[in-house]
């Protein structure tokens, strides 16, 4: 199997890894054989797979563009919550072949990285998430310094302003037994001091600089406007993370902009290494030990 090394800076090495991946990995099409995928699309997908496996990457690239457009139209034919998962899988599957074909054809790494993020945001893998690994490599290869004027490390908190409607009681690093008491009695509180050992708070401190180093060239969904229910100008758009930081954190645009709710840890899996699931999360409402 192809193993992902985030420190690759030579395209030849990347090309060798992709070639090795193609020769040692079988991409199964079985999960997409369903009545929800029309017959013509399935035939075209079979042609795409044949071109891909036979090494005709120009053909797989050209056909992949067409099929991805079809899958994209399907994704936009329903309310997002109602989109059949098989079309999200189809979008991911076609994007995977398209991404690898583009890399082997020598296409610009940044534009391929954008394709990766679109697949991760809109698609759904049905096996190993190969695209997130490719995206990790590509982001490192694109490189480039921080292209925005960042605040000094540790001062990002001054950019955040909160208004508290109700002051909640604060409890210091309580144990599971005490948490169950608050949980079962539905007593809201702020738990402090329980995450200080996370890498996100120490070795790999989560701040603007750190996220820029990992994600400045990544495409993220951003919601523009205060409230989607009352703000008639509210809308969403996809943009590079560095542009989001520059426009809405550093320069503080008069229009509110914030990262939309999405699976960021799935898009950039390396972030999972920075957090540790608290024991509190394993408590259920049937736990009455206290």
PDB file of C-alpha atoms in Angstrom:
ATOM      1  CA  UNK A   1       0.000   0.000   0.000  1.00  0.00           C
ATOM      2  CA  UNK A   2       1.027   3.580  -0.574  1.00  0.00           C
ATOM      3  CA  UNK A   3       2.120   5.214   2.676  1.00  0.00           C
ATOM      4  CA  UNK A   4       1.825   8.977   3.007  1.00  0.00           C
ATOM      5  CA  UNK A   5       4.875  11.024   3.960  1.00  0.00           C
ATOM      6  CA  UNK A   6       4.045  14.676   4.759  1.00  0.00           C
ATOM      7  CA  UNK A   7       7.612  15.777   4.069  1.00  0.00           C
ATOM      8  CA  UNK A   8       7.764  14.945   0.351  1.00  0.00           C
ATOM      9  CA  UNK A   9       9.190  17.898  -1.580  1.00  0.00           C
ATOM     10  CA  UNK A  10      10.152  16.130  -4.811  1.00  0.00           C
ATOM     11  CA  UNK A  11       7.428  15.503  -7.381  1.00  0.00           C
ATOM     12  CA  UNK A  12       9.342  12.518  -8.749  1.00  0.00           C
ATOM     13  CA  UNK A  13       9.041  10.818  -5.381  1.00  0.00           C
ATOM     14  CA  UNK A  14       5.324  11.527  -5.340  1.00  0.00           C
ATOM     15  CA  UNK A  15       4.947  10.140  -8.863  1.00  0.00           C
ATOM     16  CA  UNK A  16       6.766   6.965  -7.829  1.00  0.00           C
ATOM     17  CA  UNK A  17       4.463   6.538  -4.846  1.00  0.00           C
ATOM     18  CA  UNK A  18       1.370   6.998  -6.994  1.00  0.00           C
ATOM     19  CA  UNK A  19       2.654   4.499  -9.560  1.00  0.00           C
ATOM     20  CA  UNK A  20       3.331   2.006  -6.790  1.00  0.00           C
ATOM     21  CA  UNK A  21      -0.137   2.631  -5.412  1.00  0.00           C
ATOM     22  CA  UNK A  22      -1.747   2.002  -8.809  1.00  0.00           C
ATOM     23  CA  UNK A  23       0.114  -1.267  -9.282  1.00  0.00           C
ATOM     24  CA  UNK A  24      -0.602  -2.641  -5.806  1.00  0.00           C
ATOM     25  CA  UNK A  25      -4.098  -1.408  -5.014  1.00  0.00           C
ATOM     26  CA  UNK A  26      -7.428  -2.477  -6.468  1.00  0.00           C
ATOM     27  CA  UNK A  27     -10.237   0.048  -6.364  1.00  0.00           C
ATOM     28  CA  UNK A  28     -13.479  -1.877  -6.156  1.00  0.00           C
ATOM     29  CA  UNK A  29     -16.551  -0.494  -7.861  1.00  0.00           C
ATOM     30  CA  UNK A  30     -19.059  -2.798  -6.140  1.00  0.00           C
ATOM     31  CA  UNK A  31     -20.357  -0.256  -3.582  1.00  0.00           C
ATOM     32  CA  UNK A  32     -21.683   1.921  -6.426  1.00  0.00           C
ATOM     33  CA  UNK A  33     -23.689  -0.794  -8.190  1.00  0.00           C
ATOM     34  CA  UNK A  34     -27.144   0.289  -7.124  1.00  0.00           C
ATOM     35  CA  UNK A  35     -30.425   1.204  -8.851  1.00  0.00           C
ATOM     36  CA  UNK A  36     -29.920   4.776  -7.623  1.00  0.00           C
ATOM     37  CA  UNK A  37     -27.050   5.134 -10.113  1.00  0.00           C
ATOM     38  CA  UNK A  38     -28.488   5.214 -13.630  1.00  0.00           C
ATOM     39  CA  UNK A  39     -27.264   2.654 -16.156  1.00  0.00           C
ATOM     40  CA  UNK A  40     -25.468   5.105 -18.479  1.00  0.00           C
ATOM     41  CA  UNK A  41     -23.507   6.556 -15.571  1.00  0.00           C
ATOM     42  CA  UNK A  42     -22.463   3.071 -14.463  1.00  0.00           C
ATOM     43  CA  UNK A  43     -21.283   2.220 -17.986  1.00  0.00           C
ATOM     44  CA  UNK A  44     -19.236   5.411 -18.092  1.00  0.00           C
ATOM     45  CA  UNK A  45     -17.774   4.654 -14.677  1.00  0.00           C
ATOM     46  CA  UNK A  46     -16.704   1.239 -15.935  1.00  0.00           C
ATOM     47  CA  UNK A  47     -14.958   2.947 -18.856  1.00  0.00           C
ATOM     48  CA  UNK A  48     -13.291   5.330 -16.409  1.00  0.00           C
ATOM     49  CA  UNK A  49     -11.998   2.451 -14.294  1.00  0.00           C
ATOM     50  CA  UNK A  50     -10.726   0.625 -17.376  1.00  0.00           C
ATOM     51  CA  UNK A  51      -8.810   3.690 -18.581  1.00  0.00           C
ATOM     52  CA  UNK A  52      -7.453   4.293 -15.099  1.00  0.00           C
ATOM     53  CA  UNK A  53      -6.238   0.736 -14.540  1.00  0.00           C
ATOM     54  CA  UNK A  54      -4.716   0.478 -18.012  1.00  0.00           C
ATOM     55  CA  UNK A  55      -2.652   3.613 -17.447  1.00  0.00           C
ATOM     56  CA  UNK A  56      -4.465   5.808 -19.986  1.00  0.00           C
ATOM     57  CA  UNK A  57      -4.516   8.758 -17.620  1.00  0.00           C
ATOM     58  CA  UNK A  58      -5.355  11.392 -20.226  1.00  0.00           C
ATOM     59  CA  UNK A  59      -8.537   9.468 -21.042  1.00  0.00           C
ATOM     60  CA  UNK A  60      -9.379   8.909 -17.377  1.00  0.00           C
ATOM     61  CA  UNK A  61      -8.813  12.624 -16.760  1.00  0.00           C
ATOM     62  CA  UNK A  62     -11.097  13.737 -19.589  1.00  0.00           C
ATOM     63  CA  UNK A  63     -13.858  11.267 -18.764  1.00  0.00           C
ATOM     64  CA  UNK A  64     -13.450  11.978 -15.054  1.00  0.00           C
ATOM     65  CA  UNK A  65     -14.179  15.665 -15.637  1.00  0.00           C
ATOM     66  CA  UNK A  66     -17.460  14.783 -17.343  1.00  0.00           C
ATOM     67  CA  UNK A  67     -18.553  12.268 -14.712  1.00  0.00           C
ATOM     68  CA  UNK A  68     -17.645  14.570 -11.848  1.00  0.00           C
ATOM     69  CA  UNK A  69     -19.847  17.268 -13.388  1.00  0.00           C
ATOM     70  CA  UNK A  70     -22.736  14.790 -13.594  1.00  0.00           C
ATOM     71  CA  UNK A  71     -22.207  13.731  -9.973  1.00  0.00           C
ATOM     72  CA  UNK A  72     -21.996  17.396  -8.925  1.00  0.00           C
ATOM     73  CA  UNK A  73     -25.355  18.088 -10.551  1.00  0.00           C
ATOM     74  CA  UNK A  74     -26.831  15.137  -8.675  1.00  0.00           C
ATOM     75  CA  UNK A  75     -25.482  16.489  -5.376  1.00  0.00           C
ATOM     76  CA  UNK A  76     -27.310  19.736  -6.068  1.00  0.00           C
ATOM     77  CA  UNK A  77     -30.589  18.074  -7.032  1.00  0.00           C
ATOM     78  CA  UNK A  78     -31.694  17.560  -3.412  1.00  0.00           C
ATOM     79  CA  UNK A  79     -31.549  19.353  -0.115  1.00  0.00           C
ATOM     80  CA  UNK A  80     -28.124  18.383   1.242  1.00  0.00           C
ATOM     81  CA  UNK A  81     -29.575  16.233   4.023  1.00  0.00           C
ATOM     82  CA  UNK A  82     -31.555  14.252   1.442  1.00  0.00           C
ATOM     83  CA  UNK A  83     -28.747  13.576  -1.050  1.00  0.00           C
ATOM     84  CA  UNK A  84     -28.451   9.778  -1.521  1.00  0.00           C
ATOM     85  CA  UNK A  85     -25.124   8.685  -0.059  1.00  0.00           C
ATOM     86  CA  UNK A  86     -24.341   6.722  -3.214  1.00  0.00           C
ATOM     87  CA  UNK A  87     -24.020   9.970  -5.202  1.00  0.00           C
ATOM     88  CA  UNK A  88     -21.623  11.362  -2.622  1.00  0.00           C
ATOM     89  CA  UNK A  89     -19.646   8.127  -2.952  1.00  0.00           C
ATOM     90  CA  UNK A  90     -19.722   8.452  -6.733  1.00  0.00           C
ATOM     91  CA  UNK A  91     -18.440  12.026  -6.510  1.00  0.00           C
ATOM     92  CA  UNK A  92     -15.608  10.923  -4.220  1.00  0.00           C
ATOM     93  CA  UNK A  93     -14.747   7.886  -6.345  1.00  0.00           C
ATOM     94  CA  UNK A  94     -14.583   9.854  -9.602  1.00  0.00           C
ATOM     95  CA  UNK A  95     -12.599  12.616  -7.884  1.00  0.00           C
ATOM     96  CA  UNK A  96     -10.068  10.078  -6.598  1.00  0.00           C
ATOM     97  CA  UNK A  97      -9.341   8.792 -10.096  1.00  0.00           C
ATOM     98  CA  UNK A  98      -9.343  12.347 -11.448  1.00  0.00           C
ATOM     99  CA  UNK A  99      -6.882  13.557  -8.792  1.00  0.00           C
ATOM    100  CA  UNK A 100      -4.403  10.728  -9.364  1.00  0.00           C
ATOM    101  CA  UNK A 101      -4.711  11.078 -13.143  1.00  0.00           C
ATOM    102  CA  UNK A 102      -4.004  14.797 -12.930  1.00  0.00           C
ATOM    103  CA  UNK A 103      -0.938  14.250 -10.763  1.00  0.00           C
ATOM    104  CA  UNK A 104       0.463  11.646 -13.132  1.00  0.00           C
ATOM    105  CA  UNK A 105      -0.154  14.041 -16.021  1.00  0.00           C
ATOM    106  CA  UNK A 106       1.890  16.690 -14.207  1.00  0.00           C
ATOM    107  CA  UNK A 107      -0.903  19.157 -13.461  1.00  0.00           C
ATOM    108  CA  UNK A 108      -0.430  22.047 -11.057  1.00  0.00           C
ATOM    109  CA  UNK A 109      -0.371  20.753  -7.482  1.00  0.00           C
ATOM    110  CA  UNK A 110      -2.406  23.621  -6.023  1.00  0.00           C
ATOM    111  CA  UNK A 111      -5.306  23.106  -8.436  1.00  0.00           C
ATOM    112  CA  UNK A 112      -5.227  19.366  -7.718  1.00  0.00           C
ATOM    113  CA  UNK A 113      -5.316  20.158  -3.994  1.00  0.00           C
ATOM    114  CA  UNK A 114      -8.487  22.174  -4.599  1.00  0.00           C
ATOM    115  CA  UNK A 115      -9.994  19.099  -6.282  1.00  0.00           C
ATOM    116  CA  UNK A 116      -9.022  17.024  -3.242  1.00  0.00           C
ATOM    117  CA  UNK A 117     -10.794  19.381  -0.866  1.00  0.00           C
ATOM    118  CA  UNK A 118     -13.927  19.516  -2.998  1.00  0.00           C
ATOM    119  CA  UNK A 119     -14.024  15.716  -2.898  1.00  0.00           C
ATOM    120  CA  UNK A 120     -13.535  15.667   0.877  1.00  0.00           C
ATOM    121  CA  UNK A 121     -16.188  18.331   1.460  1.00  0.00           C
ATOM    122  CA  UNK A 122     -18.825  17.058  -0.953  1.00  0.00           C
ATOM    123  CA  UNK A 123     -18.009  13.380  -1.345  1.00  0.00           C
ATOM    124  CA  UNK A 124     -18.015  10.361   0.902  1.00  0.00           C
ATOM    125  CA  UNK A 125     -15.406   7.602   0.859  1.00  0.00           C
ATOM    126  CA  UNK A 126     -16.474   3.978   1.217  1.00  0.00           C
ATOM    127  CA  UNK A 127     -13.094   2.663   2.319  1.00  0.00           C
ATOM    128  CA  UNK A 128      -9.710   4.123   3.170  1.00  0.00           C
ATOM    129  CA  UNK A 129      -9.732   7.896   2.744  1.00  0.00           C
ATOM    130  CA  UNK A 130      -6.944   8.063   0.180  1.00  0.00           C
ATOM    131  CA  UNK A 131      -7.677  11.637  -0.868  1.00  0.00           C
ATOM    132  CA  UNK A 132      -6.988  13.140   2.566  1.00  0.00           C
ATOM    133  CA  UNK A 133      -3.524  11.570   2.469  1.00  0.00           C
ATOM    134  CA  UNK A 134      -2.851  12.951  -1.004  1.00  0.00           C
ATOM    135  CA  UNK A 135      -4.041  16.382   0.135  1.00  0.00           C
ATOM    136  CA  UNK A 136      -1.627  16.320   3.070  1.00  0.00           C
ATOM    137  CA  UNK A 137       1.297  15.705   0.720  1.00  0.00           C
ATOM    138  CA  UNK A 138       0.174  18.299  -1.808  1.00  0.00           C
ATOM    139  CA  UNK A 139      -0.251  21.014   0.817  1.00  0.00           C
ATOM    140  CA  UNK A 140       3.302  20.445   1.984  1.00  0.00           C
ATOM    141  CA  UNK A 141       4.576  20.460  -1.610  1.00  0.00           C
ATOM    142  CA  UNK A 142       2.808  23.721  -2.453  1.00  0.00           C
ATOM    143  CA  UNK A 143       4.525  25.233   0.592  1.00  0.00           C
ATOM    144  CA  UNK A 144       4.914  28.974   0.787  1.00  0.00           C
ATOM    145  CA  UNK A 145       5.214  31.153   3.842  1.00  0.00           C
ATOM    146  CA  UNK A 146       2.339  32.636   5.773  1.00  0.00           C
ATOM    147  CA  UNK A 147       0.968  35.181   3.337  1.00  0.00           C
ATOM    148  CA  UNK A 148      -0.981  37.241   5.849  1.00  0.00           C
ATOM    149  CA  UNK A 149       0.214  39.542   8.604  1.00  0.00           C
ATOM    150  CA  UNK A 150      -0.448  37.361  11.615  1.00  0.00           C
ATOM    151  CA  UNK A 151      -0.724  38.653  15.178  1.00  0.00           C
ATOM    152  CA  UNK A 152       2.071  37.623  17.545  1.00  0.00           C
ATOM    153  CA  UNK A 153       1.718  34.097  18.884  1.00  0.00           C
ATOM    154  CA  UNK A 154      -0.579  33.923  21.873  1.00  0.00           C
ATOM    155  CA  UNK A 155      -2.502  37.116  21.091  1.00  0.00           C
ATOM    156  CA  UNK A 156      -5.214  35.623  18.893  1.00  0.00           C
ATOM    157  CA  UNK A 157      -7.580  35.649  21.848  1.00  0.00           C
ATOM    158  CA  UNK A 158      -7.734  39.436  21.611  1.00  0.00           C
ATOM    159  CA  UNK A 159      -9.487  39.016  18.253  1.00  0.00           C
ATOM    160  CA  UNK A 160     -12.375  37.090  19.807  1.00  0.00           C
ATOM    161  CA  UNK A 161     -15.161  38.936  21.576  1.00  0.00           C
ATOM    162  CA  UNK A 162     -17.878  37.155  23.517  1.00  0.00           C
ATOM    163  CA  UNK A 163     -20.990  38.446  25.196  1.00  0.00           C
ATOM    164  CA  UNK A 164     -22.232  36.236  28.014  1.00  0.00           C
ATOM    165  CA  UNK A 165     -25.993  36.199  28.442  1.00  0.00           C
ATOM    166  CA  UNK A 166     -25.804  34.099  31.598  1.00  0.00           C
ATOM    167  CA  UNK A 167     -22.777  33.468  33.790  1.00  0.00           C
ATOM    168  CA  UNK A 168     -22.468  29.710  34.342  1.00  0.00           C
ATOM    169  CA  UNK A 169     -20.755  28.126  37.343  1.00  0.00           C
ATOM    170  CA  UNK A 170     -17.181  27.035  36.660  1.00  0.00           C
ATOM    171  CA  UNK A 171     -15.803  23.769  38.031  1.00  0.00           C
ATOM    172  CA  UNK A 172     -12.146  22.782  37.903  1.00  0.00           C
ATOM    173  CA  UNK A 173     -11.250  19.486  36.178  1.00  0.00           C
ATOM    174  CA  UNK A 174     -13.991  17.436  37.832  1.00  0.00           C
ATOM    175  CA  UNK A 175     -13.907  13.643  37.781  1.00  0.00           C
ATOM    176  CA  UNK A 176     -16.384  11.388  36.018  1.00  0.00           C
ATOM    177  CA  UNK A 177     -18.464  10.842  39.165  1.00  0.00           C
ATOM    178  CA  UNK A 178     -18.990  14.578  39.647  1.00  0.00           C
ATOM    179  CA  UNK A 179     -19.690  14.995  35.948  1.00  0.00           C
ATOM    180  CA  UNK A 180     -22.441  12.360  36.164  1.00  0.00           C
ATOM    181  CA  UNK A 181     -24.039  14.387  38.952  1.00  0.00           C
ATOM    182  CA  UNK A 182     -24.170  17.514  36.778  1.00  0.00           C
ATOM    183  CA  UNK A 183     -25.214  15.445  33.755  1.00  0.00           C
ATOM    184  CA  UNK A 184     -28.076  13.566  35.405  1.00  0.00           C
ATOM    185  CA  UNK A 185     -29.387  16.682  37.122  1.00  0.00           C
ATOM    186  CA  UNK A 186     -29.112  18.713  33.905  1.00  0.00           C
ATOM    187  CA  UNK A 187     -26.997  21.388  35.564  1.00  0.00           C
ATOM    188  CA  UNK A 188     -25.053  23.420  32.985  1.00  0.00           C
ATOM    189  CA  UNK A 189     -21.525  24.403  33.940  1.00  0.00           C
ATOM    190  CA  UNK A 190     -18.149  25.288  32.472  1.00  0.00           C
ATOM    191  CA  UNK A 191     -15.482  22.631  33.086  1.00  0.00           C
ATOM    192  CA  UNK A 192     -12.017  24.169  33.239  1.00  0.00           C
ATOM    193  CA  UNK A 193      -8.556  22.628  33.360  1.00  0.00           C
ATOM    194  CA  UNK A 194      -9.488  19.275  31.816  1.00  0.00           C
ATOM    195  CA  UNK A 195      -7.779  19.691  28.436  1.00  0.00           C
ATOM    196  CA  UNK A 196      -4.425  21.173  29.376  1.00  0.00           C
ATOM    197  CA  UNK A 197      -2.626  17.912  28.546  1.00  0.00           C
ATOM    198  CA  UNK A 198      -3.871  17.892  24.946  1.00  0.00           C
ATOM    199  CA  UNK A 199      -1.207  18.515  22.281  1.00  0.00           C
ATOM    200  CA  UNK A 200      -3.550  21.238  20.984  1.00  0.00           C
ATOM    201  CA  UNK A 201      -2.760  23.180  24.170  1.00  0.00           C
ATOM    202  CA  UNK A 202       0.925  22.354  24.440  1.00  0.00           C
ATOM    203  CA  UNK A 203       3.266  20.821  21.854  1.00  0.00           C
ATOM    204  CA  UNK A 204       1.101  21.710  18.836  1.00  0.00           C
ATOM    205  CA  UNK A 205      -0.742  24.696  20.205  1.00  0.00           C
ATOM    206  CA  UNK A 206      -3.835  25.531  18.183  1.00  0.00           C
ATOM    207  CA  UNK A 207      -3.416  29.106  17.070  1.00  0.00           C
ATOM    208  CA  UNK A 208      -3.529  30.995  13.797  1.00  0.00           C
ATOM    209  CA  UNK A 209       0.097  30.240  12.943  1.00  0.00           C
ATOM    210  CA  UNK A 210      -0.337  26.511  13.489  1.00  0.00           C
ATOM    211  CA  UNK A 211      -3.473  26.277  11.368  1.00  0.00           C
ATOM    212  CA  UNK A 212      -1.839  28.327   8.643  1.00  0.00           C
ATOM    213  CA  UNK A 213       1.089  25.903   8.559  1.00  0.00           C
ATOM    214  CA  UNK A 214      -1.305  22.977   8.106  1.00  0.00           C
ATOM    215  CA  UNK A 215      -4.100  24.461   6.061  1.00  0.00           C
ATOM    216  CA  UNK A 216      -3.352  27.813   4.429  1.00  0.00           C
ATOM    217  CA  UNK A 217      -3.900  26.348   0.940  1.00  0.00           C
ATOM    218  CA  UNK A 218      -6.861  24.168   1.907  1.00  0.00           C
ATOM    219  CA  UNK A 219     -10.363  24.970   0.669  1.00  0.00           C
ATOM    220  CA  UNK A 220     -12.922  25.450   3.452  1.00  0.00           C
ATOM    221  CA  UNK A 221     -16.624  26.400   3.527  1.00  0.00           C
ATOM    222  CA  UNK A 222     -17.303  29.844   4.980  1.00  0.00           C
ATOM    223  CA  UNK A 223     -20.653  31.311   5.996  1.00  0.00           C
ATOM    224  CA  UNK A 224     -21.010  35.046   5.361  1.00  0.00           C
ATOM    225  CA  UNK A 225     -23.538  37.000   7.420  1.00  0.00           C
ATOM    226  CA  UNK A 226     -24.810  37.008  10.998  1.00  0.00           C
ATOM    227  CA  UNK A 227     -27.852  34.772  10.708  1.00  0.00           C
ATOM    228  CA  UNK A 228     -29.092  32.691   7.796  1.00  0.00           C
ATOM    229  CA  UNK A 229     -32.699  33.126   8.970  1.00  0.00           C
ATOM    230  CA  UNK A 230     -32.757  36.927   9.272  1.00  0.00           C
ATOM    231  CA  UNK A 231     -29.858  38.200   7.161  1.00  0.00           C
ATOM    232  CA  UNK A 232     -30.999  38.397   3.536  1.00  0.00           C
ATOM    233  CA  UNK A 233     -27.395  38.754   2.388  1.00  0.00           C
ATOM    234  CA  UNK A 234     -26.309  35.586   4.175  1.00  0.00           C
ATOM    235  CA  UNK A 235     -24.554  33.094   1.910  1.00  0.00           C
ATOM    236  CA  UNK A 236     -21.880  30.423   1.823  1.00  0.00           C
ATOM    237  CA  UNK A 237     -18.764  30.186  -0.281  1.00  0.00           C
ATOM    238  CA  UNK A 238     -15.646  28.072  -0.600  1.00  0.00           C
ATOM    239  CA  UNK A 239     -12.333  29.823  -0.112  1.00  0.00           C
ATOM    240  CA  UNK A 240      -8.730  29.164   0.828  1.00  0.00           C
ATOM    241  CA  UNK A 241      -8.177  29.066   4.577  1.00  0.00           C
ATOM    242  CA  UNK A 242      -5.487  31.769   4.268  1.00  0.00           C
ATOM    243  CA  UNK A 243      -8.054  34.088   2.632  1.00  0.00           C
ATOM    244  CA  UNK A 244     -10.529  33.397   5.431  1.00  0.00           C
ATOM    245  CA  UNK A 245      -7.874  34.285   8.019  1.00  0.00           C
ATOM    246  CA  UNK A 246      -6.867  37.423   6.145  1.00  0.00           C
ATOM    247  CA  UNK A 247     -10.396  38.691   5.472  1.00  0.00           C
ATOM    248  CA  UNK A 248     -12.288  37.755   8.627  1.00  0.00           C
ATOM    249  CA  UNK A 249      -9.721  37.371  11.424  1.00  0.00           C
ATOM    250  CA  UNK A 250      -6.793  39.665  10.692  1.00  0.00           C
ATOM    251  CA  UNK A 251      -8.549  42.491   8.856  1.00  0.00           C
ATOM    252  CA  UNK A 252     -11.887  41.880  10.589  1.00  0.00           C
ATOM    253  CA  UNK A 253     -14.265  42.562   7.728  1.00  0.00           C
ATOM    254  CA  UNK A 254     -17.394  44.520   8.731  1.00  0.00           C
ATOM    255  CA  UNK A 255     -19.360  41.535   7.413  1.00  0.00           C
ATOM    256  CA  UNK A 256     -19.319  38.535   9.741  1.00  0.00           C
ATOM    257  CA  UNK A 257     -17.644  35.452   8.302  1.00  0.00           C
ATOM    258  CA  UNK A 258     -17.030  32.139  10.033  1.00  0.00           C
ATOM    259  CA  UNK A 259     -16.085  28.580   9.171  1.00  0.00           C
ATOM    260  CA  UNK A 260     -19.184  26.578   8.371  1.00  0.00           C
ATOM    261  CA  UNK A 261     -19.877  23.474  10.395  1.00  0.00           C
ATOM    262  CA  UNK A 262     -18.217  20.605   8.593  1.00  0.00           C
ATOM    263  CA  UNK A 263     -15.957  17.676   9.370  1.00  0.00           C
ATOM    264  CA  UNK A 264     -12.679  19.591   9.564  1.00  0.00           C
ATOM    265  CA  UNK A 265     -10.934  16.729  11.391  1.00  0.00           C
ATOM    266  CA  UNK A 266     -11.998  14.415   8.577  1.00  0.00           C
ATOM    267  CA  UNK A 267     -10.723  16.833   5.955  1.00  0.00           C
ATOM    268  CA  UNK A 268      -7.390  17.278   7.779  1.00  0.00           C
ATOM    269  CA  UNK A 269      -6.997  14.048   9.807  1.00  0.00           C
ATOM    270  CA  UNK A 270      -3.651  15.071  11.304  1.00  0.00           C
ATOM    271  CA  UNK A 271      -5.618  17.387  13.614  1.00  0.00           C
ATOM    272  CA  UNK A 272      -7.077  14.306  15.320  1.00  0.00           C
ATOM    273  CA  UNK A 273      -3.666  13.723  16.866  1.00  0.00           C
ATOM    274  CA  UNK A 274      -3.958  17.021  18.748  1.00  0.00           C
ATOM    275  CA  UNK A 275      -7.068  16.180  20.777  1.00  0.00           C
ATOM    276  CA  UNK A 276      -7.895  13.463  23.288  1.00  0.00           C
ATOM    277  CA  UNK A 277     -11.485  12.347  23.811  1.00  0.00           C
ATOM    278  CA  UNK A 278     -12.469  13.238  27.413  1.00  0.00           C
ATOM    279  CA  UNK A 279     -13.822  10.481  29.629  1.00  0.00           C
ATOM    280  CA  UNK A 280     -16.979  12.555  30.021  1.00  0.00           C
ATOM    281  CA  UNK A 281     -17.945  11.650  26.456  1.00  0.00           C
ATOM    282  CA  UNK A 282     -18.432   8.019  27.437  1.00  0.00           C
ATOM    283  CA  UNK A 283     -21.141   8.848  29.985  1.00  0.00           C
ATOM    284  CA  UNK A 284     -24.710   8.050  28.950  1.00  0.00           C
ATOM    285  CA  UNK A 285     -28.031   9.152  30.396  1.00  0.00           C
ATOM    286  CA  UNK A 286     -28.511   5.687  31.871  1.00  0.00           C
ATOM    287  CA  UNK A 287     -25.343   5.966  33.954  1.00  0.00           C
ATOM    288  CA  UNK A 288     -26.543   6.471  37.523  1.00  0.00           C
ATOM    289  CA  UNK A 289     -23.447   5.636  39.502  1.00  0.00           C
ATOM    290  CA  UNK A 290     -24.143   8.679  41.625  1.00  0.00           C
TER     291      UNK A 290
END
